[in-house]
Amino acid sequence: MNDAVKNVKLHLVVLALVVVSELIGIITFKVGPGKLVLLPMLYAMFIGIFLGPKFFKIVKEKEMVQASTLVGLTLLLLMARYGTLVGPKFYDILKAGPALILQEFGNIATLFVGIPIAMYLGLKREAVGAAHSIAREPNVALIGDIYGLDSAEGRGVMGVYICGTVFGTIFFGLMASFLAAFNIFHPYALAMASGVGSASMMTASIGSLSAAYPSMAQEIQAFGVASNTLSGIDGVYMSLILALPLSNKLYNYLYKIKFNESPEAV
C-alpha cells in the first residue's frame, strides 16, 4: 500500500478518470415507464479497462496491483460518509427492521439459481464454492478454511470473486437501473436488496436508484447501507449454517440426476 500511496502517476490517472467521468455526467434512457441510468462510476470502470496493459498500456500491471491495494482504503472513506446518512434515518430503518432481517434469507437464492446453471455448464464441486454466495472476502475465507483454496471449491469461489471484482459493480449498477425502470418493486426494497455485503456493488446500485428516485435519495442510501452492514455481519453465519449445507445437498441431488451415480463414487 505504501508504494501505491507514493505513486504519483497512479493518482493522476485516477484524477483524470474522475474528471472525465464527471464531465460526461449522468446519462438516462427511457425504458418503458421508467428510465435506465448510466453513472460516472460506470464510465470510469470502462475507461480504466482500456488504460490497462491489454489495450493502451498507459497503466502497467504492477500499477494495477498497487491500485487494488487502495480500494479497501477508499471504501472505508466511502462507508464513513454513508454512515452519516444512517443516523438521521435511524427510526425509519428501525420501522423496517423485520424486512431488513428477513431479506437476508434472499441471499440464499443465489445457490438455487447458480448451482444448477454451473453444473449444466460442466462444473462439479467448483459449483458449490462458486454459487453458495456472491463470493466476497468473508465467503472466500470461509471456503478456504473448510476446503482450502487449492480445492475445487476454492477454485470456484475464487473464480466468482475475481469476476465479481471486475464486473460486479457494472452489473449491479445496470441491474438496479433496469429494475427501477419497470417500477416492479418499491425503491426501499431495491435499496435493501443492494446491500449484499459488497460496498462497491452496493454503492453502484444505490447510486443508480438515487438517480432514478432523487426525492428518496437519502432514504435509499440509508437503507442500502444498513442492509449492507447486516449482510457483512451475518453473511458468514448464513453461509456456514444454511447456504453451504444446502449447496452440498442440492449438488448431491443434481449430480445423481445428471450422472446417474453418487458423487462419492467419483
mmCIF file of C-alpha atoms in Angstrom:
data_model
loop_
_atom_site.group_PDB
_atom_site.id
_atom_site.type_symbol
_atom_site.label_atom_id
_atom_site.label_comp_id
_atom_site.label_asym_id
_atom_site.label_seq_id
_atom_site.Cartn_x
_atom_site.Cartn_y
_atom_site.Cartn_z
ATOM 1 C CA MET A 1 0.000 0.000 0.000
ATOM 2 C CA ASN A 2 2.885 2.376 0.726
ATOM 3 C CA ASP A 3 4.114 2.060 -2.865
ATOM 4 C CA ALA A 4 0.625 2.779 -4.172
ATOM 5 C CA VAL A 5 0.262 5.883 -1.989
ATOM 6 C CA LYS A 6 3.594 7.237 -3.272
ATOM 7 C CA ASN A 7 2.804 6.506 -6.937
ATOM 8 C CA VAL A 8 2.050 9.961 -8.340
ATOM 9 C CA LYS A 9 1.189 8.627 -11.803
ATOM 10 C CA LEU A 10 -1.483 6.398 -10.297
ATOM 11 C CA HIS A 11 -3.159 9.313 -8.530
ATOM 12 C CA LEU A 12 -3.055 11.452 -11.678
ATOM 13 C CA VAL A 13 -4.661 8.688 -13.751
ATOM 14 C CA VAL A 14 -7.413 8.299 -11.143
ATOM 15 C CA LEU A 15 -7.941 12.064 -11.058
ATOM 16 C CA ALA A 16 -8.227 12.141 -14.853
ATOM 17 C CA LEU A 17 -10.743 9.281 -14.795
ATOM 18 C CA VAL A 18 -12.835 11.096 -12.196
ATOM 19 C CA VAL A 19 -12.775 14.418 -14.097
ATOM 20 C CA VAL A 20 -13.659 12.840 -17.460
ATOM 21 C CA SER A 21 -16.406 10.676 -15.958
ATOM 22 C CA GLU A 22 -17.954 13.601 -14.081
ATOM 23 C CA LEU A 23 -17.835 15.761 -17.215
ATOM 24 C CA ILE A 24 -19.805 13.095 -19.078
ATOM 25 C CA GLY A 25 -22.270 13.133 -16.198
ATOM 26 C CA ILE A 26 -25.378 11.041 -15.653
ATOM 27 C CA ILE A 27 -26.985 9.748 -18.851
ATOM 28 C CA THR A 28 -30.559 8.467 -18.782
ATOM 29 C CA PHE A 29 -32.582 6.498 -21.311
ATOM 30 C CA LYS A 30 -36.324 5.936 -21.301
ATOM 31 C CA VAL A 31 -37.138 2.259 -20.780
ATOM 32 C CA GLY A 32 -40.856 1.538 -20.696
ATOM 33 C CA PRO A 33 -42.432 3.505 -17.853
ATOM 34 C CA GLY A 34 -39.112 4.345 -16.231
ATOM 35 C CA LYS A 35 -35.528 5.103 -17.165
ATOM 36 C CA LEU A 36 -32.113 3.460 -17.346
ATOM 37 C CA VAL A 37 -29.426 5.445 -15.547
ATOM 38 C CA LEU A 38 -25.724 5.368 -16.508
ATOM 39 C CA LEU A 39 -23.499 6.771 -13.758
ATOM 40 C CA PRO A 40 -19.953 8.238 -13.876
ATOM 41 C CA MET A 41 -18.692 5.170 -11.962
ATOM 42 C CA LEU A 42 -19.611 3.045 -14.980
ATOM 43 C CA TYR A 43 -17.626 5.253 -17.388
ATOM 44 C CA ALA A 44 -14.616 5.229 -15.073
ATOM 45 C CA MET A 45 -14.689 1.411 -14.992
ATOM 46 C CA PHE A 46 -14.792 1.085 -18.777
ATOM 47 C CA ILE A 47 -12.173 3.769 -19.448
ATOM 48 C CA GLY A 48 -9.928 2.252 -16.781
ATOM 49 C CA ILE A 49 -10.101 -1.149 -18.509
ATOM 50 C CA PHE A 50 -8.831 0.352 -21.768
ATOM 51 C CA LEU A 51 -5.967 2.129 -19.994
ATOM 52 C CA GLY A 52 -4.552 -1.228 -18.852
ATOM 53 C CA PRO A 53 -1.722 -3.332 -20.300
ATOM 54 C CA LYS A 54 -4.056 -5.267 -22.625
ATOM 55 C CA PHE A 55 -5.046 -2.132 -24.562
ATOM 56 C CA PHE A 56 -3.400 1.314 -24.461
ATOM 57 C CA LYS A 57 -0.798 0.304 -21.834
ATOM 58 C CA ILE A 58 -0.945 3.658 -20.023
ATOM 59 C CA VAL A 59 -1.173 1.753 -16.741
ATOM 60 C CA LYS A 60 1.142 -1.214 -16.231
ATOM 61 C CA GLU A 61 0.239 -4.439 -14.473
ATOM 62 C CA LYS A 62 2.338 -3.527 -11.440
ATOM 63 C CA GLU A 63 0.446 -0.247 -11.073
ATOM 64 C CA MET A 64 -2.874 -2.069 -11.391
ATOM 65 C CA VAL A 65 -1.860 -4.327 -8.500
ATOM 66 C CA GLN A 66 -0.865 -1.267 -6.477
ATOM 67 C CA ALA A 67 -4.206 0.402 -7.220
ATOM 68 C CA SER A 68 -6.098 -2.650 -5.969
ATOM 69 C CA THR A 69 -4.477 -2.239 -2.532
ATOM 70 C CA LEU A 70 -6.079 1.199 -2.215
ATOM 71 C CA VAL A 71 -9.626 0.027 -2.913
ATOM 72 C CA GLY A 72 -10.206 -1.004 0.691
ATOM 73 C CA LEU A 73 -8.907 2.334 1.964
ATOM 74 C CA THR A 74 -11.149 4.357 -0.337
ATOM 75 C CA LEU A 75 -14.166 2.237 0.571
ATOM 76 C CA LEU A 76 -13.508 2.959 4.255
ATOM 77 C CA LEU A 77 -13.853 6.669 3.496
ATOM 78 C CA LEU A 78 -16.965 5.999 1.464
ATOM 79 C CA MET A 79 -18.580 3.932 4.220
ATOM 80 C CA ALA A 80 -17.769 6.648 6.757
ATOM 81 C CA ARG A 81 -19.664 9.086 4.530
ATOM 82 C CA TYR A 82 -22.578 6.673 4.245
ATOM 83 C CA GLY A 83 -22.547 6.195 7.995
ATOM 84 C CA THR A 84 -23.536 9.841 8.405
ATOM 85 C CA LEU A 85 -26.661 9.112 6.341
ATOM 86 C CA VAL A 86 -27.876 6.257 8.530
ATOM 87 C CA GLY A 87 -28.138 8.273 11.747
ATOM 88 C CA PRO A 88 -30.796 10.792 10.622
ATOM 89 C CA LYS A 89 -32.883 7.951 9.145
ATOM 90 C CA PHE A 90 -32.439 5.636 12.137
ATOM 91 C CA TYR A 91 -36.120 5.478 13.103
ATOM 92 C CA ASP A 92 -37.220 4.871 9.507
ATOM 93 C CA ILE A 93 -34.763 1.981 9.306
ATOM 94 C CA LEU A 94 -35.947 0.673 12.696
ATOM 95 C CA LYS A 95 -39.524 0.519 11.381
ATOM 96 C CA ALA A 96 -38.323 -1.712 8.559
ATOM 97 C CA GLY A 97 -36.326 -3.914 10.964
ATOM 98 C CA PRO A 98 -38.118 -7.229 10.240
ATOM 99 C CA ALA A 99 -37.868 -6.616 6.487
ATOM 100 C CA LEU A 100 -34.152 -5.910 6.743
ATOM 101 C CA ILE A 101 -33.561 -9.113 8.681
ATOM 102 C CA LEU A 102 -35.784 -11.340 6.536
ATOM 103 C CA GLN A 103 -34.313 -10.065 3.272
ATOM 104 C CA GLU A 104 -31.008 -11.669 4.294
ATOM 105 C CA PHE A 105 -32.608 -15.035 3.529
ATOM 106 C CA GLY A 106 -32.953 -13.822 -0.052
ATOM 107 C CA ASN A 107 -29.194 -14.164 -0.446
ATOM 108 C CA ILE A 108 -29.636 -17.944 -0.248
ATOM 109 C CA ALA A 109 -31.480 -17.808 -3.583
ATOM 110 C CA THR A 110 -28.036 -17.489 -5.165
ATOM 111 C CA LEU A 111 -27.367 -21.200 -4.733
ATOM 112 C CA PHE A 112 -30.732 -22.346 -6.113
ATOM 113 C CA VAL A 113 -30.056 -20.444 -9.330
ATOM 114 C CA GLY A 114 -26.272 -20.688 -9.544
ATOM 115 C CA ILE A 115 -25.605 -24.356 -8.783
ATOM 116 C CA PRO A 116 -27.943 -25.826 -11.447
ATOM 117 C CA ILE A 117 -26.525 -23.448 -14.067
ATOM 118 C CA ALA A 118 -22.922 -24.151 -13.012
ATOM 119 C CA MET A 119 -23.464 -27.907 -13.187
ATOM 120 C CA TYR A 120 -25.209 -27.605 -16.536
ATOM 121 C CA LEU A 121 -22.091 -25.793 -17.805
ATOM 122 C CA GLY A 122 -19.923 -28.709 -16.658
ATOM 123 C CA LEU A 123 -18.670 -27.679 -13.215
ATOM 124 C CA LYS A 124 -18.653 -30.206 -10.383
ATOM 125 C CA ARG A 125 -17.547 -29.367 -6.830
ATOM 126 C CA GLU A 126 -16.476 -25.946 -8.141
ATOM 127 C CA ALA A 127 -20.188 -25.151 -8.300
ATOM 128 C CA VAL A 128 -20.514 -25.313 -4.506
ATOM 129 C CA GLY A 129 -17.741 -22.777 -3.934
ATOM 130 C CA ALA A 130 -18.881 -20.576 -6.792
ATOM 131 C CA ALA A 131 -22.615 -20.432 -6.169
ATOM 132 C CA HIS A 132 -23.187 -20.707 -2.409
ATOM 133 C CA SER A 133 -22.902 -16.896 -2.107
ATOM 134 C CA ILE A 134 -21.784 -13.823 -4.055
ATOM 135 C CA ALA A 135 -18.213 -14.796 -3.084
ATOM 136 C CA ARG A 136 -16.913 -11.737 -1.307
ATOM 137 C CA GLU A 137 -13.981 -11.733 1.118
ATOM 138 C CA PRO A 138 -15.780 -13.426 4.078
ATOM 139 C CA ASN A 139 -17.040 -16.193 1.795
ATOM 140 C CA VAL A 140 -13.588 -16.721 0.281
ATOM 141 C CA ALA A 141 -12.169 -17.022 3.811
ATOM 142 C CA LEU A 142 -14.905 -19.494 4.790
ATOM 143 C CA ILE A 143 -14.328 -21.755 1.784
ATOM 144 C CA GLY A 144 -10.565 -21.510 2.301
ATOM 145 C CA ASP A 145 -10.922 -22.579 5.931
ATOM 146 C CA ILE A 146 -13.263 -25.508 5.233
ATOM 147 C CA TYR A 147 -11.999 -26.853 1.896
ATOM 148 C CA GLY A 148 -8.757 -24.953 1.151
ATOM 149 C CA LEU A 149 -8.356 -22.515 -1.716
ATOM 150 C CA ASP A 150 -6.445 -25.114 -3.759
ATOM 151 C CA SER A 151 -9.518 -27.381 -3.770
ATOM 152 C CA ALA A 152 -12.266 -27.492 -6.385
ATOM 153 C CA GLU A 153 -14.491 -25.435 -4.081
ATOM 154 C CA GLY A 154 -11.648 -22.956 -3.628
ATOM 155 C CA ARG A 155 -11.214 -22.584 -7.393
ATOM 156 C CA GLY A 156 -14.937 -21.989 -7.703
ATOM 157 C CA VAL A 157 -15.162 -19.267 -5.064
ATOM 158 C CA MET A 158 -12.032 -17.516 -6.340
ATOM 159 C CA GLY A 159 -13.335 -17.554 -9.902
ATOM 160 C CA VAL A 160 -16.551 -15.817 -8.864
ATOM 161 C CA TYR A 161 -14.633 -13.460 -6.562
ATOM 162 C CA ILE A 162 -12.454 -12.293 -9.465
ATOM 163 C CA CYS A 163 -15.425 -11.961 -11.824
ATOM 164 C CA GLY A 164 -17.337 -10.048 -9.157
ATOM 165 C CA THR A 165 -14.438 -7.673 -8.650
ATOM 166 C CA VAL A 166 -14.223 -6.940 -12.386
ATOM 167 C CA PHE A 167 -17.887 -6.991 -13.436
ATOM 168 C CA GLY A 168 -19.911 -6.856 -10.206
ATOM 169 C CA THR A 169 -20.072 -3.088 -9.874
ATOM 170 C CA ILE A 170 -21.131 -2.648 -13.504
ATOM 171 C CA PHE A 171 -23.721 -5.411 -13.236
ATOM 172 C CA PHE A 172 -25.274 -4.102 -10.011
ATOM 173 C CA GLY A 173 -25.464 -0.545 -11.318
ATOM 174 C CA LEU A 174 -27.205 -1.600 -14.528
ATOM 175 C CA MET A 175 -29.459 -4.142 -12.826
ATOM 176 C CA ALA A 176 -30.689 -1.540 -10.336
ATOM 177 C CA SER A 177 -31.435 0.839 -13.199
ATOM 178 C CA PHE A 178 -33.421 -1.807 -15.087
ATOM 179 C CA LEU A 179 -35.458 -2.811 -12.041
ATOM 180 C CA ALA A 180 -36.157 0.810 -11.153
ATOM 181 C CA ALA A 181 -37.249 1.494 -14.734
ATOM 182 C CA PHE A 182 -40.105 -1.028 -14.600
ATOM 183 C CA ASN A 183 -41.476 0.014 -11.175
ATOM 184 C CA ILE A 184 -42.000 -3.586 -10.052
ATOM 185 C CA PHE A 185 -40.540 -3.134 -6.561
ATOM 186 C CA HIS A 186 -40.633 -0.307 -4.045
ATOM 187 C CA PRO A 187 -37.413 1.794 -4.052
ATOM 188 C CA TYR A 188 -36.754 0.859 -0.421
ATOM 189 C CA ALA A 189 -36.956 -2.841 -1.285
ATOM 190 C CA LEU A 190 -34.439 -2.326 -4.095
ATOM 191 C CA ALA A 191 -32.200 -0.371 -1.709
ATOM 192 C CA MET A 192 -32.263 -3.209 0.828
ATOM 193 C CA ALA A 193 -31.561 -5.729 -1.922
ATOM 194 C CA SER A 194 -28.474 -3.692 -2.881
ATOM 195 C CA GLY A 195 -26.773 -4.485 0.421
ATOM 196 C CA VAL A 196 -25.334 -7.917 -0.356
ATOM 197 C CA GLY A 197 -22.089 -7.478 1.561
ATOM 198 C CA SER A 198 -20.025 -5.638 -1.047
ATOM 199 C CA ALA A 199 -19.507 -1.908 -0.528
ATOM 200 C CA SER A 200 -18.622 -1.244 -4.167
ATOM 201 C CA MET A 201 -21.598 -3.184 -5.564
ATOM 202 C CA MET A 202 -23.932 -1.563 -3.066
ATOM 203 C CA THR A 203 -22.592 1.881 -3.965
ATOM 204 C CA ALA A 204 -23.175 1.334 -7.684
ATOM 205 C CA SER A 205 -26.681 0.041 -7.081
ATOM 206 C CA ILE A 206 -27.897 2.750 -4.716
ATOM 207 C CA GLY A 207 -26.242 5.348 -6.943
ATOM 208 C CA SER A 208 -28.468 4.240 -9.807
ATOM 209 C CA LEU A 209 -31.514 4.110 -7.521
ATOM 210 C CA SER A 210 -30.787 7.558 -6.090
ATOM 211 C CA ALA A 211 -30.606 8.971 -9.604
ATOM 212 C CA ALA A 212 -33.873 7.247 -10.531
ATOM 213 C CA TYR A 213 -35.644 8.436 -7.355
ATOM 214 C CA PRO A 214 -33.951 11.731 -6.397
ATOM 215 C CA SER A 215 -36.678 12.650 -3.887
ATOM 216 C CA MET A 216 -35.885 9.455 -1.916
ATOM 217 C CA ALA A 217 -32.104 9.554 -2.348
ATOM 218 C CA GLN A 218 -31.202 9.861 1.333
ATOM 219 C CA GLU A 219 -33.624 7.139 2.416
ATOM 220 C CA ILE A 220 -32.387 4.816 -0.341
ATOM 221 C CA GLN A 221 -28.772 5.335 0.708
ATOM 222 C CA ALA A 222 -29.624 4.765 4.375
ATOM 223 C CA PHE A 223 -31.494 1.519 3.675
ATOM 224 C CA GLY A 224 -28.736 0.309 1.368
ATOM 225 C CA VAL A 225 -26.011 0.946 3.930
ATOM 226 C CA ALA A 226 -27.992 -0.631 6.777
ATOM 227 C CA SER A 227 -28.678 -3.719 4.671
ATOM 228 C CA ASN A 228 -25.044 -3.984 3.581
ATOM 229 C CA THR A 229 -23.893 -3.739 7.191
ATOM 230 C CA LEU A 230 -26.243 -6.545 8.247
ATOM 231 C CA SER A 231 -25.077 -8.694 5.325
ATOM 232 C CA GLY A 232 -21.476 -8.162 6.392
ATOM 233 C CA ILE A 233 -22.279 -9.159 9.966
ATOM 234 C CA ASP A 234 -24.426 -12.239 9.415
ATOM 235 C CA GLY A 235 -23.214 -13.236 5.932
ATOM 236 C CA VAL A 236 -20.625 -15.725 7.191
ATOM 237 C CA TYR A 237 -23.102 -17.364 9.570
ATOM 238 C CA MET A 238 -25.767 -17.585 6.867
ATOM 239 C CA SER A 239 -23.230 -19.277 4.589
ATOM 240 C CA LEU A 240 -21.912 -21.622 7.275
ATOM 241 C CA ILE A 241 -25.236 -22.665 8.794
ATOM 242 C CA LEU A 242 -27.587 -22.540 5.792
ATOM 243 C CA ALA A 243 -26.032 -21.815 2.403
ATOM 244 C CA LEU A 244 -23.173 -24.346 2.389
ATOM 245 C CA PRO A 245 -25.202 -27.320 3.728
ATOM 246 C CA LEU A 246 -27.997 -26.527 1.264
ATOM 247 C CA SER A 247 -25.448 -26.169 -1.548
ATOM 248 C CA ASN A 248 -23.984 -29.588 -0.812
ATOM 249 C CA LYS A 249 -27.414 -31.239 -0.646
ATOM 250 C CA LEU A 250 -28.501 -29.613 -3.904
ATOM 251 C CA TYR A 251 -25.195 -30.551 -5.557
ATOM 252 C CA ASN A 252 -25.546 -34.217 -4.496
ATOM 253 C CA TYR A 253 -29.146 -34.329 -5.711
ATOM 254 C CA LEU A 254 -28.364 -32.785 -9.111
ATOM 255 C CA TYR A 255 -25.226 -34.905 -9.523
ATOM 256 C CA LYS A 256 -27.240 -38.109 -9.161
ATOM 257 C CA ILE A 257 -29.743 -36.863 -11.736
ATOM 258 C CA LYS A 258 -27.095 -35.760 -14.238
ATOM 259 C CA PHE A 259 -24.574 -38.611 -13.915
ATOM 260 C CA ASN A 260 -26.826 -41.366 -12.530
ATOM 261 C CA GLU A 261 -24.374 -42.159 -9.738
ATOM 262 C CA SER A 262 -23.461 -40.927 -6.288
ATOM 263 C CA PRO A 263 -20.863 -38.119 -6.205
ATOM 264 C CA GLU A 264 -18.920 -40.041 -3.521
ATOM 265 C CA ALA A 265 -18.214 -42.745 -6.124
ATOM 266 C CA VAL A 266 -16.123 -40.345 -8.206
#
